[in-house]
Coordinates of C-alpha atoms in Angstrom, one line a residue:
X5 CA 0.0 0.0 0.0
X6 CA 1.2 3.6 -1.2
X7 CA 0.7 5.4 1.9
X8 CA 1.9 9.2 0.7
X9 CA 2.2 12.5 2.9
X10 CA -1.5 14.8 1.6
X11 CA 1.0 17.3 -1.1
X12 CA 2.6 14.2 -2.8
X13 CA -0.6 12.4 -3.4
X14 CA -0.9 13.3 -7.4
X15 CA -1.6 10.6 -9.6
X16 CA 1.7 11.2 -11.6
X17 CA 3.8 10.4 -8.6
X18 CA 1.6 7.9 -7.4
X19 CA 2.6 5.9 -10.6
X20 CA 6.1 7.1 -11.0
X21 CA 6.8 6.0 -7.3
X22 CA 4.7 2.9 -7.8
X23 CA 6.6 2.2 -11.2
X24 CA 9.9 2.3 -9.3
X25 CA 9.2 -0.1 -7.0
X26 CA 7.3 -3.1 -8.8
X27 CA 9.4 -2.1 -12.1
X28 CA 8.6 -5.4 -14.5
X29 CA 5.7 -6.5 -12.4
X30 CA 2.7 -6.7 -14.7
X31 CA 0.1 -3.9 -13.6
X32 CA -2.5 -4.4 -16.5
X33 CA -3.8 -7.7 -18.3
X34 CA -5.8 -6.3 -20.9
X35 CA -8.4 -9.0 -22.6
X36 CA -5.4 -11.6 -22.3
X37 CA -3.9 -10.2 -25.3
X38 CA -1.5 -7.4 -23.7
X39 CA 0.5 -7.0 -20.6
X40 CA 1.3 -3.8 -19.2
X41 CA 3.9 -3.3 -16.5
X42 CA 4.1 -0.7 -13.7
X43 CA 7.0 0.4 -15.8
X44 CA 5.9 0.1 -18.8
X45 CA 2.8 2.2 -18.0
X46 CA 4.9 5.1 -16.4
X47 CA 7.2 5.4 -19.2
X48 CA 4.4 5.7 -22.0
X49 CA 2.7 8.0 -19.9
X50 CA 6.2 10.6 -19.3
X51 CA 6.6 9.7 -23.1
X52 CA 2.8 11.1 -24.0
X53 CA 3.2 13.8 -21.4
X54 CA 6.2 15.0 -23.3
X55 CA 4.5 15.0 -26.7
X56 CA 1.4 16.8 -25.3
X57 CA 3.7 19.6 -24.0
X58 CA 5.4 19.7 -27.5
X59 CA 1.5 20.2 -28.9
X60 CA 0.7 23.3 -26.0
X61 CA -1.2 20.9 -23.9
X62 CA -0.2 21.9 -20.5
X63 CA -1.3 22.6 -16.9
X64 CA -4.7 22.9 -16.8
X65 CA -5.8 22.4 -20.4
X66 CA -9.1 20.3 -20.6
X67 CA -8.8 17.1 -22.9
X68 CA -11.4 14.7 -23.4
X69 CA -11.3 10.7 -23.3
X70 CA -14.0 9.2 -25.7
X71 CA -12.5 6.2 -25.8
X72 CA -13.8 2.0 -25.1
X73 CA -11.7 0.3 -22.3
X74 CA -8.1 0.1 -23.6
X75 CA -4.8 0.7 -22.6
X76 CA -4.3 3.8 -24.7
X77 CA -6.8 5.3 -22.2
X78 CA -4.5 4.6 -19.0
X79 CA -1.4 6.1 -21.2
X80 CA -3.4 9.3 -21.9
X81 CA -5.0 9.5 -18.6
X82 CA -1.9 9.5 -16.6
X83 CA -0.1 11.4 -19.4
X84 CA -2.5 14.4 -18.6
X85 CA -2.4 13.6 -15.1
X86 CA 1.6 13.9 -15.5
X87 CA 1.8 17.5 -16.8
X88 CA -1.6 19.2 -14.5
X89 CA -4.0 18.8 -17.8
X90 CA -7.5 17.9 -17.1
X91 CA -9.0 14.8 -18.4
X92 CA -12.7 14.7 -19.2
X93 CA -14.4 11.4 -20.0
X94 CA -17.3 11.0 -22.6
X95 CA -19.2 8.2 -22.4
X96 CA -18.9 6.6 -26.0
X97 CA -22.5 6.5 -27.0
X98 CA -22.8 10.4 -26.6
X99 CA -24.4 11.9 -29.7
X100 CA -25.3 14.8 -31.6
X101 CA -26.1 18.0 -28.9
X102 CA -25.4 16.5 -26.2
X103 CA -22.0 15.7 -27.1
X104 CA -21.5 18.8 -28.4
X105 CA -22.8 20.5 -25.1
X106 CA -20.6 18.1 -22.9
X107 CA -17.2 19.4 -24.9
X108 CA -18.2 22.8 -25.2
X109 CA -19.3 23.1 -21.4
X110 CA -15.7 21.9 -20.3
X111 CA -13.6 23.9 -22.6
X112 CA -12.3 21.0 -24.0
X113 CA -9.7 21.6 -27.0
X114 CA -8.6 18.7 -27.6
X115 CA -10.1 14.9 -28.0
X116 CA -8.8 11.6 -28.5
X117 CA -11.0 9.1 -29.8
X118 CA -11.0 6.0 -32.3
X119 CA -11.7 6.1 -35.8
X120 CA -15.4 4.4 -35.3
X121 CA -16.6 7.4 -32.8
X122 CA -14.2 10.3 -34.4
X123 CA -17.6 11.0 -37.3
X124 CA -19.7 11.8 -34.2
X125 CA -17.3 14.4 -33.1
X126 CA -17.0 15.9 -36.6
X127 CA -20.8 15.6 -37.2
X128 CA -21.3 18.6 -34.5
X129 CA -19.6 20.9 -36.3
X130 CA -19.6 24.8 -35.1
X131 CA -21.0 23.2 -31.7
X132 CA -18.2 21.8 -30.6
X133 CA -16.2 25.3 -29.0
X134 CA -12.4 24.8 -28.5
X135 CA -11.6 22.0 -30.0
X136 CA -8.6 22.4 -31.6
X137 CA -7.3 18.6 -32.5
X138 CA -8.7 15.6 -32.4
X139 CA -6.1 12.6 -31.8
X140 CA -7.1 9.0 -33.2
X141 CA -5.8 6.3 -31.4
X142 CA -6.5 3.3 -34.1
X143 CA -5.2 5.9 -36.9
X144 CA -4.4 4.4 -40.4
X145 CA -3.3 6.0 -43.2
X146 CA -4.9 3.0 -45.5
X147 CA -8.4 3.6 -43.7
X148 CA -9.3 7.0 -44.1
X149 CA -11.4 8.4 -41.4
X150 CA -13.7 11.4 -41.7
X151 CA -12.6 14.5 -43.6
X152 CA -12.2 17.4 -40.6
X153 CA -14.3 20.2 -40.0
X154 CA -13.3 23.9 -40.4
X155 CA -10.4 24.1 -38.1
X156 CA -10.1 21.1 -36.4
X157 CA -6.9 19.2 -37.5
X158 CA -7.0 15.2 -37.7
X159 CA -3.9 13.3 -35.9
X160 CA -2.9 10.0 -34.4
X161 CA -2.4 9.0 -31.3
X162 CA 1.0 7.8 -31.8
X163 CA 2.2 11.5 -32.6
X164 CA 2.0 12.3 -29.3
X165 CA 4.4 9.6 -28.0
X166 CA 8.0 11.9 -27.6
X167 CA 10.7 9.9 -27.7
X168 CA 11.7 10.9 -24.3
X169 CA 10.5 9.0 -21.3
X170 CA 12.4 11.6 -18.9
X171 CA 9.3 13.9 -17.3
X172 CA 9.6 17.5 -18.8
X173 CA 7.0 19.1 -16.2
X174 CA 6.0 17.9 -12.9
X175 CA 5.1 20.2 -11.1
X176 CA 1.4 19.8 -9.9
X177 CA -0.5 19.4 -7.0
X178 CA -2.6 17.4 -5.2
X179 CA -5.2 19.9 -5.0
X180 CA -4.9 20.6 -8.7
X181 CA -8.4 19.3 -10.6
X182 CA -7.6 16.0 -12.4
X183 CA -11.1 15.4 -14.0
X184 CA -14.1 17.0 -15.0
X185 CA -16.5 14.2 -14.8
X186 CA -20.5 14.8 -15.6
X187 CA -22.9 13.5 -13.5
X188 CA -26.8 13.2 -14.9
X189 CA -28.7 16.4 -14.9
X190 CA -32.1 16.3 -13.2
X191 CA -33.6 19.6 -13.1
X192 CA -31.4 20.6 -15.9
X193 CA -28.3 20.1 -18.1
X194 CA -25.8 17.6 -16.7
X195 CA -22.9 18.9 -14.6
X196 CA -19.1 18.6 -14.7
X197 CA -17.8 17.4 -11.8
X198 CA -13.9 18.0 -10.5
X199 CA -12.0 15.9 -9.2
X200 CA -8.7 16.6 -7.9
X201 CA -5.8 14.7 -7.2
X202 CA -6.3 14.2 -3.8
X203 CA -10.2 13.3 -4.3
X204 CA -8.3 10.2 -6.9
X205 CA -6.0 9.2 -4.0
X206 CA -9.0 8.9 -0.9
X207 CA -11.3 7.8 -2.7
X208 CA -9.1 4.8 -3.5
X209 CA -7.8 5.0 -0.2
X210 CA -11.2 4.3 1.4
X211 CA -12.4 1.6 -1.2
X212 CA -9.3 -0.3 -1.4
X213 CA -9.0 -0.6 2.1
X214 CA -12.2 -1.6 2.7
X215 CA -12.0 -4.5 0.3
X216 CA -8.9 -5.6 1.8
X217 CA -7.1 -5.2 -1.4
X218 CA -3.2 -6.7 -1.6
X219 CA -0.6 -7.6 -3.8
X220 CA -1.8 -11.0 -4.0
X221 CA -5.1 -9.7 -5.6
X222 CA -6.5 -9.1 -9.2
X223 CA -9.1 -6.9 -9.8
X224 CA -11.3 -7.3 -13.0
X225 CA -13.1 -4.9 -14.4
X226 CA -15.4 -4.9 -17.4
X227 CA -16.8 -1.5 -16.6
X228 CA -16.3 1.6 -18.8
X229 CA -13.5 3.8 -17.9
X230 CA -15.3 7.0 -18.3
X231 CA -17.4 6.3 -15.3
X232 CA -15.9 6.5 -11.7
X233 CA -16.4 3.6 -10.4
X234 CA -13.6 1.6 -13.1
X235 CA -11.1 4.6 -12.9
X236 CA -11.6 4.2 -8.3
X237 CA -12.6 1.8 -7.5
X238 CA -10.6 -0.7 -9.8
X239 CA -7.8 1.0 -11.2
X240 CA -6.4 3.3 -8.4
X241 CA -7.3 1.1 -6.0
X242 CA -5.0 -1.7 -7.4
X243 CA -2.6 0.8 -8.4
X244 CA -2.2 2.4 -4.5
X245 CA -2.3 -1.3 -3.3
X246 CA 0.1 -3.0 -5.1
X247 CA -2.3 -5.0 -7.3
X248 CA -3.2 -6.2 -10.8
X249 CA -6.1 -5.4 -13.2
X250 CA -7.6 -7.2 -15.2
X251 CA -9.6 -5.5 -18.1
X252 CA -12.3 -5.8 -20.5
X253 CA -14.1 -3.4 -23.1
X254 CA -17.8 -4.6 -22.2
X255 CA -20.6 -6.9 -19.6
X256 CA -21.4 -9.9 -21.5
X257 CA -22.8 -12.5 -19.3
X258 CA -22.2 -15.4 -21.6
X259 CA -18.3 -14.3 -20.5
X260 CA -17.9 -13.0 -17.7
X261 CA -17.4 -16.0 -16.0
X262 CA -14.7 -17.0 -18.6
X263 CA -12.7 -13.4 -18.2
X264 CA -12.8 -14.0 -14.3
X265 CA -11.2 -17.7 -15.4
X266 CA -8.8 -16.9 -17.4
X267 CA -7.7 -13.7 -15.9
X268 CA -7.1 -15.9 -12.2
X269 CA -9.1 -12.1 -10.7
X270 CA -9.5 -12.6 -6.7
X271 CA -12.1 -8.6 -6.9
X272 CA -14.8 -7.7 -9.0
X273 CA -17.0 -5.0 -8.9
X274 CA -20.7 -5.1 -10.6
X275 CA -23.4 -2.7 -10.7
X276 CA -26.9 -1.9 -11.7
X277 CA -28.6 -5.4 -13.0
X278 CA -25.3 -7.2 -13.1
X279 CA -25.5 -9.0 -10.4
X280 CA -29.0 -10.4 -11.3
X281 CA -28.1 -11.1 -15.2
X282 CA -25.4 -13.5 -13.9
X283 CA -27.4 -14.9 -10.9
X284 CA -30.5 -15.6 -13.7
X285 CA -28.2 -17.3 -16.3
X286 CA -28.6 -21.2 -16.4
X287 CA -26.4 -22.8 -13.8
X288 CA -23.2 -24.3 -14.9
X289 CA -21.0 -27.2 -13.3
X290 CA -18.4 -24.7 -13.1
X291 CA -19.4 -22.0 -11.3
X292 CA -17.6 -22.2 -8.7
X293 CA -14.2 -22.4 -10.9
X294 CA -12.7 -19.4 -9.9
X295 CA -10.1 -17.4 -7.6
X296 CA -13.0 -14.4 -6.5
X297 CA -13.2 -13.6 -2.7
X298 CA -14.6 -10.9 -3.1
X299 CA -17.2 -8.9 -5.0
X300 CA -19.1 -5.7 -4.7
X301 CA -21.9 -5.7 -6.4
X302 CA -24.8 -2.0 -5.8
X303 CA -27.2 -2.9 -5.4
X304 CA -27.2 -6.7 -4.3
X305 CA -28.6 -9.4 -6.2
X306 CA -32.1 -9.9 -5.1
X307 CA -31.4 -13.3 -3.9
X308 CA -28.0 -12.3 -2.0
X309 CA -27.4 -15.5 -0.3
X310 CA -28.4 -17.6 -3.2
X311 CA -25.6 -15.9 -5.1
X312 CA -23.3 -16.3 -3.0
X313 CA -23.9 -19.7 -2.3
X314 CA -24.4 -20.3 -6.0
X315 CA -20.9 -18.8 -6.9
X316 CA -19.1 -19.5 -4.1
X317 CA -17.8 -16.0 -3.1
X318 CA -18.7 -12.7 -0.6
X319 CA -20.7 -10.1 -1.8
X320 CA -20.0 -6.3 -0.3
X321 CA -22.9 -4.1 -0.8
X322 CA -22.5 -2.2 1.9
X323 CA -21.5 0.9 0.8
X324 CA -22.5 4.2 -0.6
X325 CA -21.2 7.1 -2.8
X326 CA -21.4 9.4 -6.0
X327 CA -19.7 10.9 -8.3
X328 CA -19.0 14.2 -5.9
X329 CA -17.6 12.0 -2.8
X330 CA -17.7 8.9 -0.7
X331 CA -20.2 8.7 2.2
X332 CA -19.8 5.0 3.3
X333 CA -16.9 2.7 2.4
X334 CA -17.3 -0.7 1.6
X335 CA -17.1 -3.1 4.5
X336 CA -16.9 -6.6 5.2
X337 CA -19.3 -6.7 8.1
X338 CA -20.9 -9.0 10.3
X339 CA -23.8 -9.4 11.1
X340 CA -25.3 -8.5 8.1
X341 CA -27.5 -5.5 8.5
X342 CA -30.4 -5.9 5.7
X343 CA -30.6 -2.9 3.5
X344 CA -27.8 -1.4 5.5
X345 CA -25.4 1.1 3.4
X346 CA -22.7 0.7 5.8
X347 CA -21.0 3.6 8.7
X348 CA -19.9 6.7 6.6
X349 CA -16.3 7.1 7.3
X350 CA -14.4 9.1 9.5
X351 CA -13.7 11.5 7.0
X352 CA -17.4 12.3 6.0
X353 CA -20.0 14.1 8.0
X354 CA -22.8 12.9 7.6
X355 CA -26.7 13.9 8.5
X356 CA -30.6 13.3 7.6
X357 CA -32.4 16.2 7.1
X358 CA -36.2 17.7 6.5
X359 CA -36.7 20.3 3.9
X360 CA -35.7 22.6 6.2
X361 CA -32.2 21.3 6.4
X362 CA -33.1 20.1 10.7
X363 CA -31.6 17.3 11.6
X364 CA -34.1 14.4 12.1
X365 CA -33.4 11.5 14.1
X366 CA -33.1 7.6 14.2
X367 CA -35.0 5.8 11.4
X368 CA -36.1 9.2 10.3
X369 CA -36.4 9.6 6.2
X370 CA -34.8 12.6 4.7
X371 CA -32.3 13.5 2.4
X372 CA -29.0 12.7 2.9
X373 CA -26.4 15.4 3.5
X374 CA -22.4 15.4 3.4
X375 CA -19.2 17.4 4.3
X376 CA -15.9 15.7 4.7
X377 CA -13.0 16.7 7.3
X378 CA -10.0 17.1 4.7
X379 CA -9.4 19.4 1.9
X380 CA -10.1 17.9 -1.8
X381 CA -11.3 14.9 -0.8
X382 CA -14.5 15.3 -2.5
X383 CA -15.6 17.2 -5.2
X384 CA -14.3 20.4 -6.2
X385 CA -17.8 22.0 -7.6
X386 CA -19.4 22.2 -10.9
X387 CA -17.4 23.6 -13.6
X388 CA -18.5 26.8 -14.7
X389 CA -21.6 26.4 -12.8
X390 CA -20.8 28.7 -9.7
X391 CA -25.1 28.7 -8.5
X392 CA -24.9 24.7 -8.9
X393 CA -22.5 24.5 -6.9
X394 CA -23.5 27.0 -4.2
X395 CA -26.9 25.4 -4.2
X396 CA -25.6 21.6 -4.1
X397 CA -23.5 23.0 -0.6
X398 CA -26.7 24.6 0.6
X399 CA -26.1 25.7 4.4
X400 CA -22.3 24.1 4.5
X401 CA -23.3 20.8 3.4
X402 CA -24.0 18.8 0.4
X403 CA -26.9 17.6 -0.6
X404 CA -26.7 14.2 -2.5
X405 CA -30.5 14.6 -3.2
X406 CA -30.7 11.4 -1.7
X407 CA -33.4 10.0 0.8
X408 CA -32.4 7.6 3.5
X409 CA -31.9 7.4 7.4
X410 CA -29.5 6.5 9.7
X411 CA -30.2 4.2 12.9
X412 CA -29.4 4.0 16.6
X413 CA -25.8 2.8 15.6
X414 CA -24.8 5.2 13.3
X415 CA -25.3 3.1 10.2
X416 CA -26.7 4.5 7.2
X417 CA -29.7 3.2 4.9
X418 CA -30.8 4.1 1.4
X419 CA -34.3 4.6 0.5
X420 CA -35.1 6.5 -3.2
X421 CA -33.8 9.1 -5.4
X422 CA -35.0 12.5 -4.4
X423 CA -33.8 13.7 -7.6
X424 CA -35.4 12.7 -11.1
X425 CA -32.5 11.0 -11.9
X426 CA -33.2 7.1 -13.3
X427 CA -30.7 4.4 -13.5
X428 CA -31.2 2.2 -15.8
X429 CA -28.3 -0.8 -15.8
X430 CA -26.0 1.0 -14.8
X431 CA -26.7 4.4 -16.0
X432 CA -27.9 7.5 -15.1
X433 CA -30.2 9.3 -17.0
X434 CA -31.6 12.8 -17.0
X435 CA -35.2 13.0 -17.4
X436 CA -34.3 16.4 -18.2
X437 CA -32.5 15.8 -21.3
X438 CA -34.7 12.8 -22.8
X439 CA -37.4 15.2 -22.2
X440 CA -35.4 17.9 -24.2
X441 CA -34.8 15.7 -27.0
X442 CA -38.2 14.1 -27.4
X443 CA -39.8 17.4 -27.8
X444 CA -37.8 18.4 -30.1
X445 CA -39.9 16.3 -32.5
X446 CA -42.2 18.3 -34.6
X447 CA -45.4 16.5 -33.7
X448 CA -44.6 16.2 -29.9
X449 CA -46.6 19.0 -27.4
X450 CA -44.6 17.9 -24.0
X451 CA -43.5 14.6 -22.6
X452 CA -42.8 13.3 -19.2
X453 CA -39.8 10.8 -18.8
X454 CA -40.5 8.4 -16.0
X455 CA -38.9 5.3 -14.5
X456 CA -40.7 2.0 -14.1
X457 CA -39.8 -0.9 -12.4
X458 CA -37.3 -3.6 -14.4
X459 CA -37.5 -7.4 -14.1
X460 CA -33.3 -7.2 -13.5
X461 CA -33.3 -4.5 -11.0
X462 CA -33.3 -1.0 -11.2
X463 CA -35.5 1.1 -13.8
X464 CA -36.0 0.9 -17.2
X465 CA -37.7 4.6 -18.9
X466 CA -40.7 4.8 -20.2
X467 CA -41.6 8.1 -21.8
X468 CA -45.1 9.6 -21.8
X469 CA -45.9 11.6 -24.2
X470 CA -48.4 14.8 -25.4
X471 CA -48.9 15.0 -29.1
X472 CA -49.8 18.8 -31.0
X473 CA -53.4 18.8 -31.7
X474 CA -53.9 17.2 -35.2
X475 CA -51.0 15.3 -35.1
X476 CA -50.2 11.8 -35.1
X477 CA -47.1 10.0 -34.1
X478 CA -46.2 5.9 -33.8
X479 CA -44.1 4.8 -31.3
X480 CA -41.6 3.0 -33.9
X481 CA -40.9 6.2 -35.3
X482 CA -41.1 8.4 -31.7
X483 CA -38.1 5.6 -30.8
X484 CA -36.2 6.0 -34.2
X485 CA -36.4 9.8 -33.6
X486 CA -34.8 9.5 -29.9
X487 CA -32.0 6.9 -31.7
X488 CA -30.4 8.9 -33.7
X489 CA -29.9 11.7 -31.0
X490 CA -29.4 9.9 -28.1
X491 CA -27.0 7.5 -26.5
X492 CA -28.3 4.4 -26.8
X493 CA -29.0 3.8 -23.1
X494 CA -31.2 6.8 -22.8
X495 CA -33.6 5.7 -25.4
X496 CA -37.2 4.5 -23.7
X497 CA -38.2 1.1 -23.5
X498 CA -41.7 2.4 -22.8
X499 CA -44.1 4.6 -24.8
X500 CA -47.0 5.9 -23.9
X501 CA -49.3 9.0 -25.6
X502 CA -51.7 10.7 -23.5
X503 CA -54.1 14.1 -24.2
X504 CA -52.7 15.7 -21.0
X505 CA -50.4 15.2 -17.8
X506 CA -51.5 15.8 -14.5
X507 CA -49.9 19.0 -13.1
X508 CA -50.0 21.4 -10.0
X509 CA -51.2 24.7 -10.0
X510 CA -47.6 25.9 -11.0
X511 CA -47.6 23.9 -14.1
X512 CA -44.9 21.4 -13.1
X513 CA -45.5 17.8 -13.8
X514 CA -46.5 15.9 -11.2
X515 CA -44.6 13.0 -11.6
X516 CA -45.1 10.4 -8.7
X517 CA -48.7 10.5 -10.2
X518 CA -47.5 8.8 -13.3
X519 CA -45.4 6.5 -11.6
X520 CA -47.7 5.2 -9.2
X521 CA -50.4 4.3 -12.3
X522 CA -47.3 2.4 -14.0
X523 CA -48.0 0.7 -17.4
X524 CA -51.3 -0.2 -18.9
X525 CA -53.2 -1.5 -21.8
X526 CA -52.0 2.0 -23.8
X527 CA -48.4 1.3 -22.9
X528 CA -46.3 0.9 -26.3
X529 CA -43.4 -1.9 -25.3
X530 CA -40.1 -1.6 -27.6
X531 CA -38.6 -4.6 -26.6
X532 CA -41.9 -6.7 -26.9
X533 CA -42.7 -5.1 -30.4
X534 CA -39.0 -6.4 -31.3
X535 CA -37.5 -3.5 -32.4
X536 CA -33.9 -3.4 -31.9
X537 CA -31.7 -0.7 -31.1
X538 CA -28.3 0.3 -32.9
X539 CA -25.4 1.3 -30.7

């Protein structure tokens, strides 16, 4: 374990010193079909550092990752991280305005991507602000990729690989931003979340220590790498405790078990339906064929103990966090408090409160409110979004927008989503901006995007919809509409057209109404009518 004083806990040194001392020791096993070693990693990431220095990205120029799980996104990563650039991820079904809003919102002036997503960057046009260069990590020069646009210039990857692996700039610090991460928007666009240095290094910290991760261990990942929980929870918390990662591009249950074979992993991580998509899967003689102690899976399989009995492993659940910090670190606890998000740590304070921001007491419901003790290790605010962020620290405390309650112990309990926020395997999706997209369509009045229950766990999104008067609109072509301007998660499962929704005297949507009466006779069902989306 890399146990650093708080100003040398930058990610840069935390893999040069890191590098130094396991050298040759494999730190990444990509798909079985690359090693990467401590050293290895460092070097290409002072060698990329270099090159984006020679390109004037420096100290605190934003840079986007749209990238799927590869090692190319570790050597930029920690090449940014190197020099005091900020990373921003981009999940790599973004689209259209949205895409365009996420770059434009960050200041982002350069991208690196791959030649099958680089079109969708182009395709934005004007909308895409700063951008500068896009890099291509798969360039070549006998597949030509899209022409560019105005003044954006098209390069590989490779260009930015100096030949130098000596460090031309280091000087950073922890409470420098590292990433500008967004979170779903509910009540309106999403927001851009930074992350320091420091937030990296305890948020790590905290995980990795409460999975009891070691040298010995081998953590597999599957998740994407422009979401938190992959870039903590798996790859900085092997990295700060001497471990190995294992990783692959995608979930695919008919693998999964396979990868966790081959790869010999002892920690995995799952979330959303996961857990239930590989518990529901036809049992195998096999399944307990494996080196996993350990798994966290949020939230738990429905059947907990039957998973773990079935696959012959632990299962952490207890635990709970966001994007903008850590409230409760995992825990392996006994006994077993049902529903039971764990004891926030001793960095985070943490209280229930009323809509007056009072504190309410044992196995009281409220939202759930935040601060921690040390500097930068949560989030920094909302980019450019100075009344956000004001608003989100409301009275010296954060507000996750989170309902739960804390009992006689101290332990803390989840209840629902305070905020119109709907997870759907995995994801989180705005209402706000499926909204904004469906009503974009000529024949639509107003829509309301709601989540319904899903047979694997968590929600799937139905969409409810007000047509113009005179118009007429199938739900085949509503869908194909929201496909090609949407990331494919965020397009409903569920349609449904009505003459009116139910609203309060201020005109706001009153939403619990619609999801109390659930689907009906009138409910339009994608999957059922086969039609089958494109990613």
């Amino acid at each position: 374990m890399l146990d650093l004083p708080v100003k040398e806990r930058v990610l840069g040194n935390v893999l040069g010193q890191q590098a130094r001392v396991h050298g040759d020791r494999v730190f990444l096993d990509f798909k079985g079909e690359l090693n990467v070693s401590y050293k290895d990693l460092d070097n290409i990431a002072n060698r990329i550092a270099n090159g984006f220095l020679q390109n004037k990205i420096g100290y605190g120029t934003k840079v986007a990752i749209m990238l799927p799980n590869c090692p190319e996104y570790l050597y930029s990563w920690f090449g940014l991280a190197k020099i005091g650039a900020v990373m921003v991820p981009i999940n790599t079904a973004q689209k259209g305005d949205l895409l365009g809003y996420l770059l434009d919102k960050s200041d982002v002036e350069a991208v690196i991507t791959d030649s099958l997503l680089v079109d969708r960057i182009l395709e934005i046009g004007n909308g895409i602000g700063k951008v500068k260069t896009v890099y291509i990590r798969d360039w070549s020069d006998s597949n030509r990729v899209a022409k560019p646009i105005g003044d954006i210039c098209l390069r590989p990857l490779s260009a930015l690989l100096s030949e130098s692996a000596e460090l031309a700039y280091a000087q950073v610090k922890h409470s420098d931003p590292m990433t500008i991460l967004f979170t779903s928007g509910t009540t309106g666009p999403s927001k851009g979340v930074v992350m320091s240095h420091h937030y990296y290094y305890h948020a790590a910290m905290t995980i990795g220590s409460g999975m009891r991760n070691g040298p010995e261990d081998t953590l597999y990942t599957c998740l994407p790498l422009f979401h938190v929980n992959a870039q903590v929870c798996t790859l900085m918390a092997a990295l700060l405790f001497d471990a190995r990662v294992s990783m692959y591009e995608h979930f695919s249950a008919s693998t999964f078990w396979s990868e966790i074979r081959r790869s010999r992993a002892t920690v995995f991580l799952a979330l959303g339906a996961m857990g239930n998509i590989l518990y529901k899967a036809s049992q195998r003689p096999d399944d307990q064929d494996h080196k996993v102690r350990l798994a966290m899976v949020v939230p738990p399989p429905d059947d907990l103990e039957g998973f773990e009995r079935r696959f012959g492993l632990r299962v952490v659940y207890e635990t709970f966090g966001l994007t903008e910090g850590i409230v409760a670190p995992p825990a392996i606890a006994e006994p077993r408090r049902p529903g039971c998000c764990g004891r926030p740590t001793g960095n985070s304070e943490v209280r229930i409160v009323d809509e007056n921001d009072l504190s309410l007491g044992p196995r009281q419901i409220g939202e759930i409110v935040m601060r921690t003790r040390e500097p930068y290790t949560m989030m920094s605010g909302y980019y450019n979004m100075p009344e956000e962020t004001l608003s989100a620290f409301s009275n010296l405390w954060f507000h996750t927008g989170d309902l739960g309650y804390m009992d006689q112990d101290g332990f803390l309990y989840f209840v629902g989503r305070k905020k119109e926020s709907i997870r759907r395997r995995g994801e989180n999706i705005s209402a706000f901006e499926v909204e904004c997209i469906v009503n974009q369509h000529e024949s639509v009045l107003e829509s309301a995007a709601i989540p319904v229950p899903s047979d694997l766990g968590e929600d799937d999104l139905k969409i409810i919809v007000v047509l113009k008067e005179g118009e007429k609109l199938q739900p085949e072509d509503l869908i194909a509409f929201c496909e090609s301007r949407m990331a494919y998660f965020m397009v409903p499962r569920f349609v449904e057209f009505r003459e009116q929704l139910p609203k309060t005297p201020t005109q706001r949507v009153e939403k619990y109404k619609l999801q109390a009466e659930g689907n009906n006779a009138e409910t339009w069902d994608r999957e059922a009518a086969g039609y089958q989306l494109r990613r």
